[in-house]
Each structure stands twice: as structure tokens, then as C-alpha cells.
PDB file of C-alpha atoms in Angstrom:
ATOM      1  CA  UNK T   1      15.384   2.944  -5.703  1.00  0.00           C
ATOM      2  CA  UNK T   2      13.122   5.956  -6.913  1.00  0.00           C
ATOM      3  CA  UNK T   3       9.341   5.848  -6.522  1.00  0.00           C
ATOM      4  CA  UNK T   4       8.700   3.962 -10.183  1.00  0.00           C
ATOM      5  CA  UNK T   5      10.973   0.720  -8.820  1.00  0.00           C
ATOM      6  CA  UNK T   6       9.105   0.622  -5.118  1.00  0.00           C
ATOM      7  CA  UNK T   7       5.641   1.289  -6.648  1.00  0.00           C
ATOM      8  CA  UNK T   8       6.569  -1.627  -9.130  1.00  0.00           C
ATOM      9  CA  UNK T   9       8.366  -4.377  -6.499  1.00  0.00           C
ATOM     10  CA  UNK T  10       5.594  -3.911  -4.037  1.00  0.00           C
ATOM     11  CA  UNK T  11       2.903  -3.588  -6.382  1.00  0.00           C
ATOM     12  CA  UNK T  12       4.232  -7.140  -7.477  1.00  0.00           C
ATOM     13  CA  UNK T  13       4.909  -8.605  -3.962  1.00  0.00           C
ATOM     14  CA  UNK T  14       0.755  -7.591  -3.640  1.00  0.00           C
ATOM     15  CA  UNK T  15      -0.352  -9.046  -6.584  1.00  0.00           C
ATOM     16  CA  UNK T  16       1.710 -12.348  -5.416  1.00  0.00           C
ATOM     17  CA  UNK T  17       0.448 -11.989  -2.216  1.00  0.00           C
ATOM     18  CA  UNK T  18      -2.910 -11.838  -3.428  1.00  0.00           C
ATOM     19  CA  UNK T  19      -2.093 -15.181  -5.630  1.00  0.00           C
ATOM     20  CA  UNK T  20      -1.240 -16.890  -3.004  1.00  0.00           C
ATOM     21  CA  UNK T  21      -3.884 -16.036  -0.895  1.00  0.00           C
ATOM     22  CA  UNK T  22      -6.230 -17.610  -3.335  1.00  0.00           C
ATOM     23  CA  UNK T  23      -4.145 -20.706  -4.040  1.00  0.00           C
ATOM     24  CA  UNK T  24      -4.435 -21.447  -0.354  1.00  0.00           C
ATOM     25  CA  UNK T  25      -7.896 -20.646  -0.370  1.00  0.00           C
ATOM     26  CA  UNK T  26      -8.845 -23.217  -2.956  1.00  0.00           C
ATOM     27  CA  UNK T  27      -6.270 -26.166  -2.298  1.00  0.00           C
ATOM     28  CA  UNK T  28      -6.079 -26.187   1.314  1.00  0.00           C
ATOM     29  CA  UNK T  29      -9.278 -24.124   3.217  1.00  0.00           C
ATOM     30  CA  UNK T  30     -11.844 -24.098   1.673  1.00  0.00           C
ATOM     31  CA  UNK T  31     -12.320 -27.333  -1.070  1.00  0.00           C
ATOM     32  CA  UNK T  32     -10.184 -30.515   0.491  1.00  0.00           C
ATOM     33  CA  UNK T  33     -10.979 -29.305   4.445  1.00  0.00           C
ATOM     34  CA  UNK T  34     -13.637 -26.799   4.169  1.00  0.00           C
ATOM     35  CA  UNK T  35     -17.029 -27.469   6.163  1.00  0.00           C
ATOM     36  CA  UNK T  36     -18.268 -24.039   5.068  1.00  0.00           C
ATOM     37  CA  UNK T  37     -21.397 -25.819   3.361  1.00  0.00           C
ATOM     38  CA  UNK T  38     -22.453 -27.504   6.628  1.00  0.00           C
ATOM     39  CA  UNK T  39     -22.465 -31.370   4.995  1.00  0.00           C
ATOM     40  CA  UNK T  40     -18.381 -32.307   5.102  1.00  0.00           C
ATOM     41  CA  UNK T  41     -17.283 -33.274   7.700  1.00  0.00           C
ATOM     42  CA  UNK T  42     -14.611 -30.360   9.697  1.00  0.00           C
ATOM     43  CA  UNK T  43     -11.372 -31.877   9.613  1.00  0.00           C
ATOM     44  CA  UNK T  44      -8.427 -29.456  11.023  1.00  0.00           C
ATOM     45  CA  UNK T  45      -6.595 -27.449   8.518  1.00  0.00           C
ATOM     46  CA  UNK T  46      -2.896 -28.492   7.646  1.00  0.00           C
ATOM     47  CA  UNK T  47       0.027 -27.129   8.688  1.00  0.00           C
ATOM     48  CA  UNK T  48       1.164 -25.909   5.428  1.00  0.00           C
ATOM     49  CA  UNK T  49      -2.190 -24.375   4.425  1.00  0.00           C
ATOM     50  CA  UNK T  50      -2.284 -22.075   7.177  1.00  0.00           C
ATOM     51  CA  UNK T  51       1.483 -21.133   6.733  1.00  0.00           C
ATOM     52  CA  UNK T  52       0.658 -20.183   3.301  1.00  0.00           C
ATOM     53  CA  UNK T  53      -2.292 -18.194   4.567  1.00  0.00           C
ATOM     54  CA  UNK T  54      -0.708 -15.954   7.024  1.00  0.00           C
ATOM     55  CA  UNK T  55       2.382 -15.386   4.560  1.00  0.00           C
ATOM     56  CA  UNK T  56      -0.249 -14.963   1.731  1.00  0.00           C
ATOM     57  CA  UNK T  57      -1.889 -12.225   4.433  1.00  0.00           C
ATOM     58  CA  UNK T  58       1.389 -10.511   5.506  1.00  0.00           C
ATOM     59  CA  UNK T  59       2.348 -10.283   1.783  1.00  0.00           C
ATOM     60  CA  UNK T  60      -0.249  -8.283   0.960  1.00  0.00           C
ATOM     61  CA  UNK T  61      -0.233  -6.078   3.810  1.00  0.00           C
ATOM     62  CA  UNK T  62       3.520  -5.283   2.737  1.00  0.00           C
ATOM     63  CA  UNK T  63       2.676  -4.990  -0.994  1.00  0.00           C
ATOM     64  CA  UNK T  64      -0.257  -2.483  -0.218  1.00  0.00           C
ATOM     65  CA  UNK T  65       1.720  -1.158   2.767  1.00  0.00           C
ATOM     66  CA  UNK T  66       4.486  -0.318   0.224  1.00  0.00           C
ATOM     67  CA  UNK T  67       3.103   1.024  -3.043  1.00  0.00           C
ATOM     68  CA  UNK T  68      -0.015   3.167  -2.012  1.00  0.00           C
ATOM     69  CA  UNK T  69       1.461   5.590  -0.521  1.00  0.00           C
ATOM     70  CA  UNK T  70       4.739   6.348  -3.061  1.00  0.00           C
ATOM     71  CA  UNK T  71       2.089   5.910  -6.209  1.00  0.00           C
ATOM     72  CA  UNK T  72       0.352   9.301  -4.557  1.00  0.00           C
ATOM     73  CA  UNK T  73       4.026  11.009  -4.632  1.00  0.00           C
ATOM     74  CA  UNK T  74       5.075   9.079  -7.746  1.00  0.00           C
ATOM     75  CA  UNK T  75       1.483  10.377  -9.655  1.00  0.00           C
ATOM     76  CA  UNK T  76       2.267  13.887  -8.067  1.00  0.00           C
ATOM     77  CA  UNK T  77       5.474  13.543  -9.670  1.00  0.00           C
ATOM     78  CA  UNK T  78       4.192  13.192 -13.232  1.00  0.00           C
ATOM     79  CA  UNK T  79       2.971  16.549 -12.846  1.00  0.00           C
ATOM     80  CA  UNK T  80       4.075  20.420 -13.185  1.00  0.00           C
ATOM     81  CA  UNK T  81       4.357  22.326 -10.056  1.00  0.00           C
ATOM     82  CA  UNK T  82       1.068  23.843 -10.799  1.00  0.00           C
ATOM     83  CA  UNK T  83      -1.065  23.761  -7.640  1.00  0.00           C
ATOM     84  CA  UNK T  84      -4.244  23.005  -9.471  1.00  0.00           C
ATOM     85  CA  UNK T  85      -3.060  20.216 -11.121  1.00  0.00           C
ATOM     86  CA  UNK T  86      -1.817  18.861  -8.140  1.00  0.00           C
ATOM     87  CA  UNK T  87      -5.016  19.370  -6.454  1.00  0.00           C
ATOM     88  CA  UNK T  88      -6.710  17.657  -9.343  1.00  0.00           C
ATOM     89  CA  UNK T  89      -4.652  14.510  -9.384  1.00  0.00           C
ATOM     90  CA  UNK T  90      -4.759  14.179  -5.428  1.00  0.00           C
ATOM     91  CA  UNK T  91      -9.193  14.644  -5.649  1.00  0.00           C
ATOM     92  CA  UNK T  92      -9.376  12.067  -8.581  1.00  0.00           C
ATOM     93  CA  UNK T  93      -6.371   9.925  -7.017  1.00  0.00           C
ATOM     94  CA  UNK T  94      -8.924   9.232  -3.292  1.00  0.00           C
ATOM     95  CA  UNK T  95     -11.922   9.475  -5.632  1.00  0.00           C
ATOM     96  CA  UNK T  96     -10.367   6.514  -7.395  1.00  0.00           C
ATOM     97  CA  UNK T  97      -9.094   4.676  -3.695  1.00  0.00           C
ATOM     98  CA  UNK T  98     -12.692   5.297  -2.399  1.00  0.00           C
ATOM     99  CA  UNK T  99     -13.840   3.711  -5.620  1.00  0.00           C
ATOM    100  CA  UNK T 100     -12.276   0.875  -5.239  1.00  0.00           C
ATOM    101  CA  UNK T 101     -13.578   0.606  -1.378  1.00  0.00           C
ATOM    102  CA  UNK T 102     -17.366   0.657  -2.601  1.00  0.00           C
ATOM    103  CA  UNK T 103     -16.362  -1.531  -5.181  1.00  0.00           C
ATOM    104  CA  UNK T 104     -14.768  -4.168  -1.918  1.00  0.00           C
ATOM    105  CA  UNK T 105     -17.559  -3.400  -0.067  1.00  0.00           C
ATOM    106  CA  UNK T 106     -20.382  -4.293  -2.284  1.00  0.00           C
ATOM    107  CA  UNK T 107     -19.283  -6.462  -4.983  1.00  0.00           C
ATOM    108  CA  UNK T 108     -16.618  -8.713  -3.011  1.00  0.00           C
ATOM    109  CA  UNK T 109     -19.149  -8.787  -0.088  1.00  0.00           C
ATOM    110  CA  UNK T 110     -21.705 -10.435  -2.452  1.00  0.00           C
ATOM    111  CA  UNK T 111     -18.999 -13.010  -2.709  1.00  0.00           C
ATOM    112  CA  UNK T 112     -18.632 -13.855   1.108  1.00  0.00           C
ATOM    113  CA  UNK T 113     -21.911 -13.701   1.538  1.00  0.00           C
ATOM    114  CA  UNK T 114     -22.598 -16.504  -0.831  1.00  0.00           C
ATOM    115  CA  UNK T 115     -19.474 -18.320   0.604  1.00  0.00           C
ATOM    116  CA  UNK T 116     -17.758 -18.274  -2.798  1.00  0.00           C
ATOM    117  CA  UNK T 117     -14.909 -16.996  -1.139  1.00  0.00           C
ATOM    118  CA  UNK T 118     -11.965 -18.268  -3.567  1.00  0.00           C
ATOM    119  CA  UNK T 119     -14.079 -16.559  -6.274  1.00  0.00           C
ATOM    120  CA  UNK T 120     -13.929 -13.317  -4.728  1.00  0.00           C
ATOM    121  CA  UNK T 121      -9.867 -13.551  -3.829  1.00  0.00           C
ATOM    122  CA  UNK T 122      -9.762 -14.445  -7.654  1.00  0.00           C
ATOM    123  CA  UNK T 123     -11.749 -11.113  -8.660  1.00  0.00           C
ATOM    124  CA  UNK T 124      -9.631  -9.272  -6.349  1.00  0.00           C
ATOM    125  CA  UNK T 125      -6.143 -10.687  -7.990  1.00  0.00           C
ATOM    126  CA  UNK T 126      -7.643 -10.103 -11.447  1.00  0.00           C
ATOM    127  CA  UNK T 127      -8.276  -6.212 -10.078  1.00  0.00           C
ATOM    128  CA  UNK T 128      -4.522  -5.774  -8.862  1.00  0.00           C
ATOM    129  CA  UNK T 129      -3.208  -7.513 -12.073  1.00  0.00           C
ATOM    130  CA  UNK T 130      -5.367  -5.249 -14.281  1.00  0.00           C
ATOM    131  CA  UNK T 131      -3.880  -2.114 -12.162  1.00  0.00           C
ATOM    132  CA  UNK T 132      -0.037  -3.623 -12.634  1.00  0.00           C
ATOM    133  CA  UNK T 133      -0.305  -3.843 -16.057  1.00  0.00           C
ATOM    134  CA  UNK T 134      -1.937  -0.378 -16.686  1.00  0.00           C
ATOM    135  CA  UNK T 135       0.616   1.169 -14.338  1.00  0.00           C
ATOM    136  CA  UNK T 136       3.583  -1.012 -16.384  1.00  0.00           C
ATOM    137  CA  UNK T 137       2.219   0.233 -19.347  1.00  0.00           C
ATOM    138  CA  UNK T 138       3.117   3.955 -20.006  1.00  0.00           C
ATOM    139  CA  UNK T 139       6.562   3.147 -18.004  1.00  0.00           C
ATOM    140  CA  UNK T 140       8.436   4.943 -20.868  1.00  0.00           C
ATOM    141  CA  UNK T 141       6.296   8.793 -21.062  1.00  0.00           C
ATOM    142  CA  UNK T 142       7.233   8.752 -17.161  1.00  0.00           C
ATOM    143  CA  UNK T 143       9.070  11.032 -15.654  1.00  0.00           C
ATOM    144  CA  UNK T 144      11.406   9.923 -13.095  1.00  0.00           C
ATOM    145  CA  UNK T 145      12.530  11.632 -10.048  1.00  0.00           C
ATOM    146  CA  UNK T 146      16.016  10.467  -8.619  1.00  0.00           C
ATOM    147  CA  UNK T 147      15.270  10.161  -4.637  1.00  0.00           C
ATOM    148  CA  UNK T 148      17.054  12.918  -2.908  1.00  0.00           C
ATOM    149  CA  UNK T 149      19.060  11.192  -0.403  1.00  0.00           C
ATOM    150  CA  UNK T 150      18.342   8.871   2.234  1.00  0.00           C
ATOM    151  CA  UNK T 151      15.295  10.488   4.810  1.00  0.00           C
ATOM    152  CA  UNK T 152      16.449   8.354   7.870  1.00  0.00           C
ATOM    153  CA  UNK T 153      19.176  10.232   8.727  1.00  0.00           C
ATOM    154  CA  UNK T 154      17.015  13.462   9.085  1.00  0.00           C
ATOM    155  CA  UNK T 155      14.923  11.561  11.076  1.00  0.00           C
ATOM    156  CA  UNK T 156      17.182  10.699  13.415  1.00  0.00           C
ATOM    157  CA  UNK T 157      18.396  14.276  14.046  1.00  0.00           C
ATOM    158  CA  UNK T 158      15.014  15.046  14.881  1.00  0.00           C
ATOM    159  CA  UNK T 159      15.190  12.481  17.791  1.00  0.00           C
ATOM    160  CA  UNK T 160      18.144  13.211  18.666  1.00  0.00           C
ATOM    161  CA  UNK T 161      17.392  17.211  18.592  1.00  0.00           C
ATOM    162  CA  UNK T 162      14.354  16.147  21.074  1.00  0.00           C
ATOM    163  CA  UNK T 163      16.295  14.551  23.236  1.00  0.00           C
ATOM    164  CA  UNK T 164      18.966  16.855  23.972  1.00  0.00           C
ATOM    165  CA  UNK T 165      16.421  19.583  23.859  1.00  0.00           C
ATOM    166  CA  UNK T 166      13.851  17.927  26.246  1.00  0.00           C
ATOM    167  CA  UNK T 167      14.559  19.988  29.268  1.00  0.00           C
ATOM    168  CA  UNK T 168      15.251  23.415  27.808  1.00  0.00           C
ATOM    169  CA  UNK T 169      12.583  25.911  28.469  1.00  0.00           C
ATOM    170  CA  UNK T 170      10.655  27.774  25.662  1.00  0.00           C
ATOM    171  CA  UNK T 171      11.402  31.483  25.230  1.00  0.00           C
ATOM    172  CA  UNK T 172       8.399  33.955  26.092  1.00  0.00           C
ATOM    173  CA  UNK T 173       8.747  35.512  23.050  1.00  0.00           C
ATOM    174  CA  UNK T 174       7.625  34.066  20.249  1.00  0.00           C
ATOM    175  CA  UNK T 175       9.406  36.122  17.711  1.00  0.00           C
ATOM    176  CA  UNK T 176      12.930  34.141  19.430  1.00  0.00           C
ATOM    177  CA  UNK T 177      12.135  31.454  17.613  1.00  0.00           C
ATOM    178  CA  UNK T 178      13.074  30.912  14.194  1.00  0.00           C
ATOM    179  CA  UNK T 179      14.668  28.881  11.722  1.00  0.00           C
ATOM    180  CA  UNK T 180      17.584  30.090  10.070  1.00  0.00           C
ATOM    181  CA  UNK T 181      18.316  29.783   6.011  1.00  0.00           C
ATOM    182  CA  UNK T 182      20.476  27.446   4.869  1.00  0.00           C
ATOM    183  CA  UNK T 183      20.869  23.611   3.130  1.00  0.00           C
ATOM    184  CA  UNK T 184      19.780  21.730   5.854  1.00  0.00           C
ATOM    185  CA  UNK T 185      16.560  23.994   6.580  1.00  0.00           C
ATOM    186  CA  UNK T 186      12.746  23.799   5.743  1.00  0.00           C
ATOM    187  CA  UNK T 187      12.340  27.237   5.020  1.00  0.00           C
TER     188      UNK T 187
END
């Protein structure tokens, strides 16, 4: 897959997520059954509304779930192996994610508290289409680092190491333990 294709698919499944999430606000929550204004009438949400909801809800938790961490690696990628630049993207990278929680946590609160809630699901898809787009839009002056193999495997041989190892006892020596040079190391 590489990191460009999983930041892009999940990026997408959040933005759809996010669509959804105010479609089902609008049509079947709040405006036909909502009560929020305390002069209709509370009638019980339908079946299909609250279907939508939760997959709306679990959409976005995979969409986020999937693309903010590999756009830290894939951004780190775009980089030399120059330490400070590194440093620099990761410090304006969570400047820019802590942003973006002020920006939830005062503007889109202003929204709830005024009980436009729709409104506020609307500002927050027109945010994650805005950052699709500008992340779409240099997609050519990317660079592109072909994944290295599946992880899941090494993974495994960690458990598995762990479990063999569980009862063995741990040299007094500190200087007996080492790791050893060679393909499979992290030296």
C-alpha cells in the first residue's frame, strides 16, 4: 500500500464518515424527530437513522484511526535525514493537531451550545475536505517510500520470543546481554 495510498483511503473513508454523520444529523435526528427546541413533540428515532449514525461514528473513528498516524511518518518521509528538520516538521506537525483541537473546542462548541448541531458537523466536513484536497494536491513533488515488508510477522516473533523465553532467568551480568549484528537486528 505505502503511506501516500493509506493516508489517502482513510483520509476519504473520514471525510465520508463525516458526510454521513451530518446527513443523518439533518434528515433523521435532529429536523423530522428532533425535540431539541423543547416545542415538538419527542417521537423515537428510526431504525435507519440511528444505523446510519453509529456507522457514520465508527467511520470516522477508522478514517482518523487510520490516516493520523501514517501522515506523521508519511510527512517525515518528505524529508532528508537531517535531525533538525525532522524535529521541525514533528513541532509544527502537533502544533498544527493542537490547532485544530482549540479550533474543536471553541468554535464547534459555540455550535452545540446553540444546538445548531448539523451546522457544526457541516463545518467540520468542510475542514476535512479542505485538508483532502490540500494533501491531494502536491501528490506529484512527493516522494514515495515503498513499505519495507509486512511488520506483523516481526511482531509475532516477538510474542513468540516471550513466550518461549518466559521462564528463563536473567543473567547477573549485564554486559551478557546483547544483540548481535545482522539483517534481522535493531542495531
Amino acid at each position: 500500500w505505502g503511506r501516500y495510498l493509506t493516508c489517502t483511503i482513510f483520509q476519504v473513508i473520514f471525510v465520508i464518515g463525516v458526510g454521513l454523520l451530518s446527513f443523518v444529523s439533518w434528515f433523521f435526528l435532529i429536523k423530522p424527530r428532533g425535540c431539541g427546541d423543547g416545542n415538538l413533540v419527542c417521537n423515537p428515532t428510526s431504525s435507519l437513522g440511528v444505523a446510519i449514525f453509529y456507522l457514520s461514528v465508527y467511520l470516522v473513528a477508522f478514517g482518523y484511526g487510520g490516516h493520523q498516524p501514517t501522515l506523521a511518518t508519511f510527512g517525515a518521509d518528505q524529508l532528508d535525514d537531517d535531525i533538525n528538520s525532522k524535529a521541525a516538521f514533528f513541532s509544527y506537525f502537533y502544533f498544527a493537531l493542537n490547532a485544530g483541537a482549540l479550533f474543536s473546542n471553541t468554535i464547534l462548541v459555540y455550535f452545540e451550545d446553540k444546538g445548531l448541531w448539523t451546522e457544526g458537523f457541516l463545518v467540520s466536513l468542510g475542514s476535512a475536505i479542505v485538508a483532502l484536497l490540500a494533501f491531494l494536491a502536491p501528490t506529484k513533488q512527493y516522494r514515495y517510500v515503498k513499505p519495507c515488508g509486512n511488520p506483523l510477522p516481526r511482531v509475532a516473533q516477538v510474542f513468540v520470543a516471550t513466550a518461549r523465553k518466559w521462564s528463563v532467568v536473567r543473567p547477573g551480568n549485564p554486559q551478557e546481554l546483547y544483540e548481535v549484528e545482522g539483517p534481522e537486528s535493531a542495531i
